[in-house]
Short mmCIF file of C-alpha atoms in Angstrom, two decimals:
data_model
loop_
_atom_site.label_atom_id
_atom_site.label_comp_id
_atom_site.label_asym_id
_atom_site.label_seq_id
_atom_site.Cartn_x
_atom_site.Cartn_y
_atom_site.Cartn_z
CA MET A 1 -12.32 156.26 56.83
CA THR A 2 -12.14 159.91 56.11
CA GLU A 3 -15.74 160.99 55.14
CA ILE A 4 -15.97 162.85 51.84
CA ILE A 5 -19.06 165.46 51.93
CA GLY A 6 -19.08 167.17 48.78
CA ARG A 7 -16.83 169.11 46.14
CA CYS A 8 -16.22 172.61 45.36
CA ILE A 9 -17.89 174.26 42.41
CA GLY A 10 -17.94 177.57 40.58
CA GLU A 11 -15.12 180.31 41.08
CA THR A 12 -13.23 179.65 44.43
CA SER A 13 -10.84 182.31 46.57
CA PRO A 14 -7.67 181.58 48.96
CA ILE A 15 -10.61 182.51 51.93
CA SER A 16 -13.74 180.74 50.72
CA VAL A 17 -15.27 178.54 48.68
CA GLY A 18 -18.67 177.48 47.61
CA PHE A 19 -19.58 173.50 47.51
CA VAL A 20 -22.18 170.89 46.78
CA SER A 21 -23.24 167.83 48.63
CA LYS A 22 -25.51 164.56 48.55
CA LYS A 23 -24.99 164.80 52.20
CA THR A 24 -26.63 167.05 55.01
CA PRO A 25 -23.81 168.81 56.97
CA GLU A 26 -24.44 171.54 59.27
CA VAL A 27 -23.60 175.03 59.75
CA GLY A 28 -20.23 175.52 61.95
CA GLU A 29 -19.14 172.19 61.01
CA TYR A 30 -15.08 171.95 60.26
CA VAL A 31 -13.98 170.32 56.98
CA TYR A 32 -10.83 170.32 55.36
CA LEU A 33 -9.37 170.29 51.59
CA GLU A 34 -6.49 168.76 50.22
CA TYR A 35 -4.32 170.70 47.15
CA ASN A 36 -0.76 172.12 47.05
CA ASP A 37 0.07 169.22 48.85
CA LYS A 38 -1.20 170.93 51.91
CA ILE A 39 -4.18 169.62 54.06
CA VAL A 40 -6.45 173.34 54.39
CA LEU A 41 -8.84 174.03 57.21
CA GLY A 42 -12.31 175.14 56.79
CA MET A 43 -15.21 175.92 58.57
CA ILE A 44 -19.02 175.83 56.91
CA ASP A 45 -20.84 179.11 57.24
CA SER A 46 -23.84 179.04 55.16
CA LEU A 47 -26.06 176.12 53.64
CA LEU A 48 -28.95 176.05 51.55
CA ARG A 49 -31.31 172.92 50.38
CA GLY A 50 -32.64 172.33 47.17
CA SER A 51 -34.10 170.13 44.13
CA THR A 52 -33.65 169.99 40.98
CA THR A 53 -37.58 169.15 40.08
CA LEU A 54 -38.67 171.56 42.87
CA ASP A 55 -37.12 174.56 41.68
CA GLU A 56 -38.57 178.31 42.14
CA SER A 57 -40.42 178.03 38.56
CA ILE A 58 -43.27 175.85 40.83
CA ARG A 59 -45.63 178.66 42.14
CA ASN A 60 -48.42 176.23 42.85
CA PRO A 61 -48.80 174.43 45.74
CA GLU A 62 -51.25 171.61 44.39
CA THR A 63 -48.42 170.94 41.52
CA ILE A 64 -45.90 170.17 44.06
CA ALA A 65 -47.91 167.47 45.69
CA LYS A 66 -49.05 165.71 42.48
CA ILE A 67 -45.15 165.64 41.53
CA LEU A 68 -44.20 164.24 45.41
CA ASN A 69 -47.14 161.53 44.82
CA ILE A 70 -45.44 160.65 41.31
CA GLU A 71 -41.83 160.96 42.50
CA GLY A 72 -42.12 160.21 46.04
CA ASP A 73 -38.40 160.73 47.58
CA LEU A 74 -37.24 163.98 45.68
CA ASP A 75 -33.30 164.39 44.32
CA HIS A 76 -32.05 166.99 46.97
CA TYR A 77 -28.67 168.72 47.26
CA ILE A 78 -26.86 170.58 49.51
CA ARG A 79 -25.39 174.17 48.36
CA GLY A 80 -22.78 175.96 50.90
CA THR A 81 -20.07 178.31 51.41
CA ILE A 82 -16.97 177.43 53.25
CA THR A 83 -14.71 180.05 55.23
CA ILE A 84 -11.29 179.06 54.85
CA LEU A 85 -9.22 179.17 58.05
CA GLY A 86 -5.84 178.54 57.22
CA ASP A 87 -3.59 175.18 56.70
CA LYS A 88 -3.11 172.55 59.29
CA ASP A 89 0.31 173.32 60.23
CA GLU A 90 0.39 177.00 60.89
CA LEU A 91 -3.12 177.90 60.15
CA LYS A 92 -1.63 180.55 57.46
CA ILE A 93 -4.46 181.16 54.87
CA PRO A 94 -2.91 179.56 51.23
CA ARG A 95 -1.99 181.90 48.58
CA THR A 96 -3.78 180.01 46.36
CA PRO A 97 -7.43 178.90 45.74
CA ALA A 98 -8.56 175.44 46.01
CA PRO A 99 -9.05 174.07 42.25
CA PRO A 100 -12.91 173.84 41.84
CA GLY A 101 -13.57 169.91 42.06
CA THR A 102 -11.57 169.66 45.01
CA GLU A 103 -13.44 166.90 47.34
CA VAL A 104 -14.71 168.63 50.57
CA LYS A 105 -13.95 166.08 53.81
CA LYS A 106 -15.15 166.40 57.30
CA ALA A 107 -12.80 167.00 59.71
CA ASP A 108 -12.76 163.92 62.05
CA LYS A 109 -12.06 164.15 66.05
CA GLU A 110 -8.14 163.59 65.74
CA LEU A 111 -7.86 166.17 63.53
CA LEU A 112 -9.47 169.02 65.58
CA GLN A 113 -8.08 167.60 68.76
CA GLU A 114 -4.69 168.43 67.26
CA ILE A 115 -6.04 171.63 66.08
CA PHE A 116 -7.32 172.89 69.62
CA GLN A 117 -4.62 171.33 71.76
CA GLN A 118 -3.61 174.26 74.46
CA ASN A 119 -0.94 172.96 76.95
CA ASN A 120 -2.01 174.29 80.33
CA GLY A 121 -5.20 175.87 78.75
CA ILE A 122 -8.66 176.04 80.61
CA GLU A 123 -11.44 174.12 79.56
CA ILE A 124 -14.62 175.90 78.76
CA GLY A 125 -16.69 173.27 76.46
CA SER A 126 -16.66 171.19 73.57
CA VAL A 127 -16.58 172.12 69.70
CA LEU A 128 -20.35 172.82 68.67
CA THR A 129 -20.42 170.12 65.98
CA GLU A 130 -17.71 167.51 67.98
CA PRO A 131 -18.86 166.99 71.31
CA ASP A 132 -15.94 164.94 72.18
CA VAL A 133 -13.46 167.50 70.92
CA PRO A 134 -13.15 169.77 74.04
CA ILE A 135 -11.94 173.36 73.46
CA LYS A 136 -9.28 174.94 75.77
CA LEU A 137 -8.08 178.66 75.89
CA ASP A 138 -4.40 180.20 75.98
CA VAL A 139 -4.72 181.30 79.72
CA ASN A 140 -1.80 183.84 79.02
CA LYS A 141 -3.09 185.20 75.81
CA MET A 142 -6.78 185.63 77.47
CA VAL A 143 -5.49 187.53 80.47
CA SER A 144 -2.67 189.49 79.11
CA ARG A 145 -5.07 190.49 75.65
CA HIS A 146 -8.08 190.89 77.58
CA LEU A 147 -11.39 189.23 77.31
CA ALA A 148 -14.97 189.96 76.38
CA ILE A 149 -17.99 188.27 77.22
CA LEU A 150 -20.86 189.56 75.17
CA ALA A 151 -24.61 188.12 75.29
CA MET A 152 -28.48 189.17 75.44
CA THR A 153 -30.00 188.18 78.40
CA GLY A 154 -30.93 184.74 79.29
CA ALA A 155 -27.66 183.67 76.77
CA GLY A 156 -25.92 182.03 79.40
CA LYS A 157 -23.41 184.92 80.18
CA SER A 158 -23.32 183.92 84.03
CA ASN A 159 -22.21 180.24 83.30
CA THR A 160 -19.75 181.35 81.02
CA THR A 161 -18.39 183.40 83.30
CA SER A 162 -18.78 180.72 86.09
CA VAL A 163 -16.81 178.35 84.24
CA ILE A 164 -14.07 180.31 83.46
CA LEU A 165 -13.26 181.61 86.89
CA ASP A 166 -13.54 178.11 87.99
CA GLU A 167 -11.23 177.01 85.73
CA LEU A 168 -8.53 179.99 86.26
CA LEU A 169 -8.84 179.11 89.87
CA ALA A 170 -7.68 175.38 89.08
CA LYS A 171 -4.36 177.35 87.91
CA ASN A 172 -4.26 179.07 90.93
CA GLY A 173 -5.42 182.20 89.62
CA THR A 174 -6.08 185.48 91.10
CA ILE A 175 -9.59 187.47 90.19
CA ILE A 176 -11.36 190.47 91.39
CA VAL A 177 -15.24 190.34 90.27
CA PHE A 178 -16.84 193.74 90.62
CA ASP A 179 -20.39 192.59 91.03
CA MET A 180 -22.62 195.06 90.37
CA HIS A 181 -25.74 193.32 91.36
CA SER A 182 -24.27 191.34 94.50
CA GLU A 183 -25.20 187.95 92.61
CA TYR A 184 -21.61 186.62 93.46
CA SER A 185 -22.77 186.34 97.28
CA ASN A 186 -24.24 183.01 96.89
CA ILE A 187 -22.03 181.13 94.61
CA LYS A 188 -19.05 178.14 95.51
CA PHE A 189 -16.63 177.37 93.07
CA LYS A 190 -15.42 173.95 92.85
CA ASN A 191 -11.50 174.76 92.64
CA GLY A 192 -11.26 177.38 94.63
CA GLY A 193 -12.03 179.95 97.42
CA LYS A 194 -13.99 182.97 97.12
CA LYS A 195 -13.84 186.07 99.20
CA THR A 196 -16.25 188.99 99.50
CA PHE A 197 -15.70 192.49 100.39
CA THR A 198 -18.26 194.95 101.24
CA ALA A 199 -18.29 198.21 99.40
CA ASN A 200 -15.96 200.84 101.28
CA ILE A 201 -13.87 203.48 100.62
CA ASN A 202 -11.42 205.23 102.75
CA PRO A 203 -13.07 209.01 102.59
CA ARG A 204 -9.04 210.18 102.81
CA ASP A 205 -8.71 208.76 99.31
CA LEU A 206 -11.48 210.35 97.67
CA LYS A 207 -10.20 213.66 95.82
CA ILE A 208 -11.86 217.06 95.96
CA HIS A 209 -13.66 216.24 92.42
CA GLU A 210 -15.13 212.84 93.67
CA TYR A 211 -16.83 214.77 96.70
CA LYS A 212 -18.03 216.91 94.09
CA ASP A 213 -19.57 214.34 92.14
CA LEU A 214 -21.53 212.01 95.18
CA ALA A 215 -22.45 215.54 96.72
CA THR A 216 -24.14 216.31 93.30
CA ILE A 217 -22.15 219.85 93.05
CA PRO A 218 -22.24 220.97 89.30
CA ASP A 219 -19.24 222.51 87.42
CA SER A 220 -20.80 225.56 87.47
CA ALA A 221 -21.05 226.08 91.08
CA VAL A 222 -17.36 227.10 91.69
CA ASN A 223 -18.11 229.28 94.39
CA GLN A 224 -19.62 225.89 96.26
CA GLU A 225 -16.81 223.85 95.15
CA LYS A 226 -14.31 226.56 96.76
CA TYR A 227 -16.14 226.15 100.39
CA LEU A 228 -15.91 222.37 99.82
CA ARG A 229 -12.29 222.59 98.94
CA ASP A 230 -11.40 224.22 101.96
CA ALA A 231 -13.53 221.99 104.39
CA TYR A 232 -11.64 218.74 102.45
CA GLU A 233 -8.15 220.47 103.20
CA TYR A 234 -9.05 221.43 106.82
CA ALA A 235 -9.77 217.94 107.75
CA ASN A 236 -7.13 216.26 105.92
CA ASP A 237 -4.86 218.68 107.80
CA LEU A 238 -5.88 217.52 111.14
CA ILE A 239 -5.82 213.80 110.43
CA ASN A 240 -2.43 214.35 108.63
CA ASN A 241 -1.07 216.33 112.00
CA ASN A 242 -3.02 213.57 114.43
CA LYS A 243 -4.94 216.76 115.57
CA ALA A 244 -8.53 215.25 114.96
CA PRO A 245 -10.47 213.91 117.63
CA GLU A 246 -10.75 209.92 117.79
CA ASN A 247 -13.79 208.08 115.96
CA VAL A 248 -14.82 211.58 114.06
CA ASN A 249 -16.06 210.69 110.85
CA PHE A 250 -13.62 212.57 108.09
CA ILE A 251 -17.10 214.17 106.88
CA ASP A 252 -18.11 215.54 110.31
CA LEU A 253 -14.73 217.32 110.22
CA MET A 254 -15.50 218.65 106.65
CA LEU A 255 -18.94 219.68 108.14
CA GLU A 256 -17.27 221.50 111.46
CA ASN A 257 -15.18 223.49 108.73
CA LEU A 258 -18.05 224.94 107.07
CA SER A 259 -20.26 225.30 110.09
CA SER A 260 -17.18 227.58 111.51
CA THR A 261 -17.22 229.36 108.70
CA LEU A 262 -20.77 229.86 108.07
CA LEU A 263 -20.83 231.25 111.81
CA SER A 264 -18.34 233.69 111.00
CA MET A 265 -20.64 235.28 108.15
CA GLN A 266 -23.61 235.32 110.52
CA ASN A 267 -21.68 237.30 113.00
CA GLU A 268 -20.70 240.14 110.57
CA ASP A 269 -22.43 243.12 110.61
CA LYS A 270 -23.45 243.12 106.77
CA LYS A 271 -24.99 239.85 105.39
CA ASN A 272 -22.16 237.94 103.36
CA LYS A 273 -23.30 236.95 99.89
CA HIS A 274 -21.52 233.77 100.09
CA GLU A 275 -23.81 232.74 103.50
CA GLU A 276 -26.49 230.54 101.09
CA THR A 277 -23.37 229.05 99.32
CA VAL A 278 -22.23 227.60 102.45
CA GLN A 279 -25.67 226.66 103.70
CA GLN A 280 -25.98 224.71 100.04
CA VAL A 281 -22.49 222.96 100.68
CA ILE A 282 -23.57 221.82 104.21
CA PHE A 283 -27.05 220.86 103.08
CA LYS A 284 -25.22 218.79 100.46
CA LEU A 285 -22.54 217.23 102.38
CA GLU A 286 -25.12 216.39 105.29
CA ASP A 287 -26.92 214.54 102.28
CA MET A 288 -24.01 212.77 101.11
CA LYS A 289 -23.20 211.46 104.52
CA ARG A 290 -27.09 210.03 105.19
CA LYS A 291 -26.69 208.32 101.63
CA TYR A 292 -22.94 206.89 101.87
CA SER A 293 -22.30 206.61 105.33
CA THR A 294 -21.62 202.76 105.08
CA LEU A 295 -19.10 203.39 102.36
CA LEU A 296 -17.36 206.31 103.70
CA GLU A 297 -17.57 205.67 107.29
CA SER A 298 -14.00 205.65 108.71
CA VAL A 299 -10.43 206.70 107.69
CA ASP A 300 -9.27 203.53 109.03
CA THR A 301 -10.76 201.73 106.27
CA SER A 302 -7.97 199.48 104.38
CA ASP A 303 -7.78 199.41 100.89
CA ILE A 304 -9.65 196.74 99.25
CA VAL A 305 -5.97 195.86 97.30
CA ASP A 306 -4.46 195.36 100.46
CA SER A 307 -7.01 192.94 101.06
CA ILE A 308 -7.04 190.88 98.00
CA ALA A 309 -6.52 186.88 98.73
CA ARG A 310 -3.95 185.19 96.13
CA GLY A 311 -5.32 182.49 94.42
CA LYS A 312 -9.06 182.95 94.83
CA VAL A 313 -11.87 184.95 93.33
CA ASN A 314 -12.43 187.99 95.00
CA VAL A 315 -15.58 189.95 95.06
CA VAL A 316 -16.42 193.53 95.25
CA SER A 317 -20.55 193.40 95.98
CA LEU A 318 -21.77 196.59 94.86
CA GLY A 319 -25.01 196.14 94.54
CA SER A 320 -26.00 198.10 97.93
CA VAL A 321 -24.62 201.46 96.39
CA ASP A 322 -25.73 203.73 93.67
CA GLU A 323 -24.01 204.27 90.48
CA ARG A 324 -21.89 207.28 91.42
CA ALA A 325 -20.48 205.36 94.23
CA THR A 326 -19.72 202.16 92.01
CA ASP A 327 -18.21 204.07 89.50
CA ILE A 328 -15.91 205.94 92.40
CA ILE A 329 -15.03 202.49 94.13
CA VAL A 330 -13.77 200.75 90.85
CA ASN A 331 -11.62 203.57 89.74
CA HIS A 332 -9.81 203.67 92.96
CA THR A 333 -9.47 200.11 93.08
CA LEU A 334 -8.45 199.78 89.01
CA THR A 335 -6.01 202.42 89.44
CA ASN A 336 -4.49 201.36 92.53
CA ILE A 337 -4.00 197.52 90.87
CA LEU A 338 -2.20 198.89 87.83
CA LYS A 339 -0.06 201.39 89.62
CA ARG A 340 0.87 198.54 92.52
CA ARG A 341 1.70 196.14 89.39
CA LYS A 342 3.74 198.95 87.34
CA ASN A 343 5.86 199.65 90.91
CA THR A 344 6.16 195.74 90.85
CA ARG A 345 7.08 195.00 87.38
CA THR A 346 9.52 198.45 86.94
CA GLY A 347 11.30 198.06 90.48
CA LYS A 348 10.11 201.03 91.45
CA SER A 349 9.56 201.90 95.56
CA GLY A 350 5.96 202.00 96.62
CA GLN A 351 3.12 199.84 97.47
CA GLN A 352 3.04 196.42 95.30
CA LEU A 353 1.20 193.98 94.03
CA GLU A 354 2.99 190.85 93.58
CA TYR A 355 1.45 188.65 91.20
CA PRO A 356 -0.67 189.25 88.06
CA ILE A 357 -4.29 189.93 88.37
CA PHE A 358 -7.35 189.38 86.18
CA CYS A 359 -10.00 192.01 86.76
CA VAL A 360 -14.05 190.98 85.98
CA ILE A 361 -16.63 193.88 85.40
CA GLU A 362 -19.62 193.12 85.09
CA GLU A 363 -22.69 195.36 83.26
CA ALA A 364 -19.17 196.93 82.05
CA HIS A 365 -21.43 199.31 79.39
CA ILE A 366 -22.60 201.09 82.75
CA LEU A 367 -18.85 201.91 83.68
CA ALA A 368 -17.48 201.97 80.53
CA ALA A 369 -20.27 203.78 78.36
CA GLU A 370 -20.39 204.73 74.80
CA GLY A 371 -20.85 208.60 74.28
CA ARG A 372 -20.75 209.11 78.64
CA SER A 373 -18.15 210.29 80.76
CA THR A 374 -17.45 208.44 84.07
CA LYS A 375 -14.65 208.01 86.33
CA SER A 376 -14.14 204.28 85.79
CA LYS A 377 -14.15 204.66 81.66
CA SER A 378 -10.55 206.16 81.88
CA ILE A 379 -8.78 203.70 83.99
CA ILE A 380 -10.43 200.96 82.14
CA GLY A 381 -9.51 202.14 78.71
CA ARG A 382 -5.93 202.35 80.33
CA ILE A 383 -5.63 199.10 81.58
CA ALA A 384 -7.01 197.38 78.04
CA ARG A 385 -3.91 199.30 76.20
CA GLU A 386 -1.35 198.93 79.02
CA GLY A 387 -2.47 196.13 81.08
CA ARG A 388 -0.77 193.22 79.65
CA LYS A 389 2.72 194.41 80.10
CA PHE A 390 2.14 194.66 83.89
CA GLY A 391 0.13 191.57 84.22
CA VAL A 392 -3.26 193.46 84.47
CA GLY A 393 -6.05 191.43 82.41
CA LEU A 394 -9.82 192.60 82.18
CA CYS A 395 -12.71 191.18 81.70
CA LEU A 396 -15.74 193.38 80.33
CA ILE A 397 -18.93 191.74 80.84
CA SER A 398 -22.28 193.46 79.18
CA GLN A 399 -26.03 192.25 77.90
CA SER A 400 -25.43 195.69 76.19
CA PRO A 401 -22.67 195.42 73.61
CA LYS A 402 -24.07 198.74 71.65
CA SER A 403 -24.02 200.72 74.80
CA LEU A 404 -19.67 199.44 75.60
CA ASP A 405 -17.03 201.86 75.34
CA SER A 406 -15.92 201.19 71.52
CA SER A 407 -12.33 202.43 72.34
CA ALA A 408 -12.17 199.91 75.10
CA LEU A 409 -13.59 197.18 73.21
CA SER A 410 -11.42 197.27 70.20
CA GLN A 411 -8.21 196.94 72.82
CA VAL A 412 -10.01 193.65 73.83
CA ASN A 413 -8.46 190.96 71.56
CA ASN A 414 -10.58 188.03 72.93
CA MET A 415 -14.27 187.34 72.83
CA ILE A 416 -16.80 184.98 73.58
CA ILE A 417 -19.74 186.10 72.11
CA LEU A 418 -23.44 184.52 72.89
CA ARG A 419 -26.33 184.93 71.64
CA LEU A 420 -27.07 188.52 70.08
CA VAL A 421 -30.19 188.95 68.44
CA GLU A 422 -30.23 193.02 68.24
CA PRO A 423 -28.73 194.63 64.99
CA GLY A 424 -26.88 197.23 66.83
CA ASP A 425 -25.17 195.42 69.14
CA GLN A 426 -23.97 192.92 66.53
CA SER A 427 -22.60 195.71 64.22
CA HIS A 428 -20.93 197.15 67.59
CA VAL A 429 -19.04 194.40 68.47
CA GLN A 430 -18.17 193.35 64.64
CA ARG A 431 -16.75 197.07 64.24
CA SER A 432 -14.30 196.41 67.44
CA SER A 433 -13.18 192.92 66.42
CA GLU A 434 -11.55 192.09 63.36
CA SER A 435 -11.96 188.50 63.88
CA LEU A 436 -15.25 188.56 63.76
CA SER A 437 -16.13 187.72 60.14
CA GLU A 438 -19.62 188.78 58.41
CA ASP A 439 -20.32 184.82 58.35
CA LEU A 440 -20.10 184.27 62.12
CA LEU A 441 -21.93 187.43 62.39
CA LYS A 442 -24.68 185.87 60.80
CA GLN A 443 -24.82 182.97 63.49
CA LEU A 444 -25.30 185.09 66.54
CA PRO A 445 -28.95 185.07 66.35
CA SER A 446 -29.43 181.87 65.85
CA LEU A 447 -27.78 180.24 68.66
CA ASN A 448 -28.94 178.44 71.59
CA VAL A 449 -28.23 179.12 75.67
CA GLY A 450 -24.60 178.07 76.24
CA GLU A 451 -23.70 177.94 72.69
CA ALA A 452 -20.98 180.93 71.52
CA VAL A 453 -18.61 182.31 69.22
CA VAL A 454 -14.90 182.42 70.76
CA LEU A 455 -12.38 184.11 68.75
CA GLY A 456 -9.28 186.00 69.45
CA GLN A 457 -5.75 185.15 70.18
CA MET A 458 -6.58 182.74 73.20
CA THR A 459 -7.79 180.18 70.66
CA LYS A 460 -6.09 179.04 67.68
CA ILE A 461 -8.80 179.63 64.99
CA PRO A 462 -12.50 181.12 65.42
CA THR A 463 -14.41 178.38 67.26
CA MET A 464 -17.94 177.84 67.87
CA VAL A 465 -18.67 175.75 71.01
CA LYS A 466 -21.20 174.70 73.61
CA VAL A 467 -20.16 175.77 76.81
CA LYS A 468 -20.52 173.43 79.40
CA GLU A 469 -22.29 173.67 82.42
CA PHE A 470 -20.58 175.18 85.87
CA GLU A 471 -20.05 172.61 88.75
CA GLY A 472 -20.04 174.53 91.44
CA THR A 473 -23.53 176.84 93.37
CA SER A 474 -24.54 178.66 89.88
CA ILE A 475 -25.51 182.36 89.60
CA GLY A 476 -27.56 184.22 87.11
CA SER A 477 -30.31 181.51 86.57
CA ASP A 478 -33.65 182.56 85.71
CA LEU A 479 -36.48 181.97 88.60
CA ASP A 480 -39.04 179.65 88.83
CA ILE A 481 -42.02 181.90 88.56
CA LEU A 482 -44.95 179.72 89.27
CA LYS A 483 -42.75 177.41 91.88
CA GLU A 484 -42.01 180.95 93.72
CA TRP A 485 -45.98 181.92 93.70
CA GLU A 486 -47.11 178.44 94.73
CA LYS A 487 -44.40 179.03 97.72
CA ALA A 488 -45.80 182.01 98.87
CA LYS A 489 -49.09 180.73 98.82
CA ARG A 490 -48.17 177.86 100.94
CA LYS A 491 -45.96 180.37 103.31
CA GLU A 492 -49.43 182.36 103.47
CA GLU A 493 -51.54 179.02 104.24
CA LEU A 494 -49.35 178.19 106.89
CA GLU A 495 -49.23 181.24 108.77
CA ARG A 496 -53.04 181.60 108.28
CA GLU A 497 -53.69 178.07 109.72
CA GLU A 498 -50.53 178.87 112.76
CA GLN A 499 -52.55 182.04 113.53
CA GLU A 500 -56.28 179.76 113.84
CA GLU A 501 -54.79 177.62 116.17
CA PHE A 502 -53.16 180.02 118.23
CA ILE A 503 -56.84 181.78 118.72
CA ASP A 504 -58.28 178.43 119.07
CA ASP A 505 -55.63 177.32 121.78
CA MET A 506 -56.50 180.66 123.44
CA GLY A 507 -60.17 180.36 123.51
CA ILE A 508 -60.74 183.90 121.93
#
């Protein structure tokens, strides 16, 4: 039997109704109204509890105690508001509001399963107020229209990401993850494999402005840039014409040119005014070589995109390199992915990538920062705008949404938002999403770990979800500090005992 939980009161609108109830429904619970021969679905977005006996006119706690002693159980009521989500068949907002007095009925499991059914969707959890109703996301809409996973630290972001990746593996998905902190090194997925790449790049693939960045040569140092460019072109020319000695580092060829230039200046009769400039470039290039030796070690380094494994999670481990190098690697890889997918889709000659790919960027607010220029920011924005046409999906993950580029975020049509408390984060996300209503925004600070607001084209209606637990080997969980301290203490005690036994055995 359908449960009637209340009735509409006051003035109603096509998008919102007020109601009263003698029962105790929950915020986020789905309900429906029947009027004009339609079943109209809604979600409870706010609740207030009151008593006609204990109204706000009573100011004395002792008076309240006396009333409770006399009256016993008080006559409570629930008053709330419902956001209208649309009619059951097409999820279109009705053109006329519900009549006051219309029954508010609880949406049963069967109705919700019908609403949330997604053929070939991926299951990420269940309806928050109905654990028996699974939530499935439309993969085509999620990948082609992009995704953002946003949350404060410790809200369940890593678990949510892992669940989605594992579900995509079950659908033969190909994913590349830019792992800023090398957290994915030990993760194991239930539904598929993983391939990890060491962060490196062919030094010949770097543009001159990227060498400038890595060598920390400022834009104002035009003479330093000139000599750096000369050295770069010299090294490239030797390699292109097979004149470079075997096993010689690309940067060493650049340094060879600079050293030769410096020696020529020093042999001149008059001191050359650019001698110090060349010395500065040599110093900066040597420092760059030291810092990024593993990153730029060989011109034989294959492109990351050449090594992507189809149907696996491909992890680019970036924990060992700094932000400058990370920016360059992500920029190069994403640019190459988009270029190859364009070639494949348009039938152009050149390098190809034969299958769609989902690009996951951890700590996206670092690479696509609001108000700060990076190499990656441009290509991330471009994929957000164009990627759907070529089968390049984007997933931006951030624990600081207000620091994430608003232009890129506004191009992301799907969001999974876990707990967000900071008002700046909330308002930044709301400005970037048409689907995040004021009512849903109010729920974000009160979400528990693993609870999320899911919205966008990948789900039929905005949904409050309990994300399921990742079944593989997880990442991102908090350390048990007390346990770690105890383990360190025990290790120290064992080492001391072994040392004492050794001393006793030696008779020292």
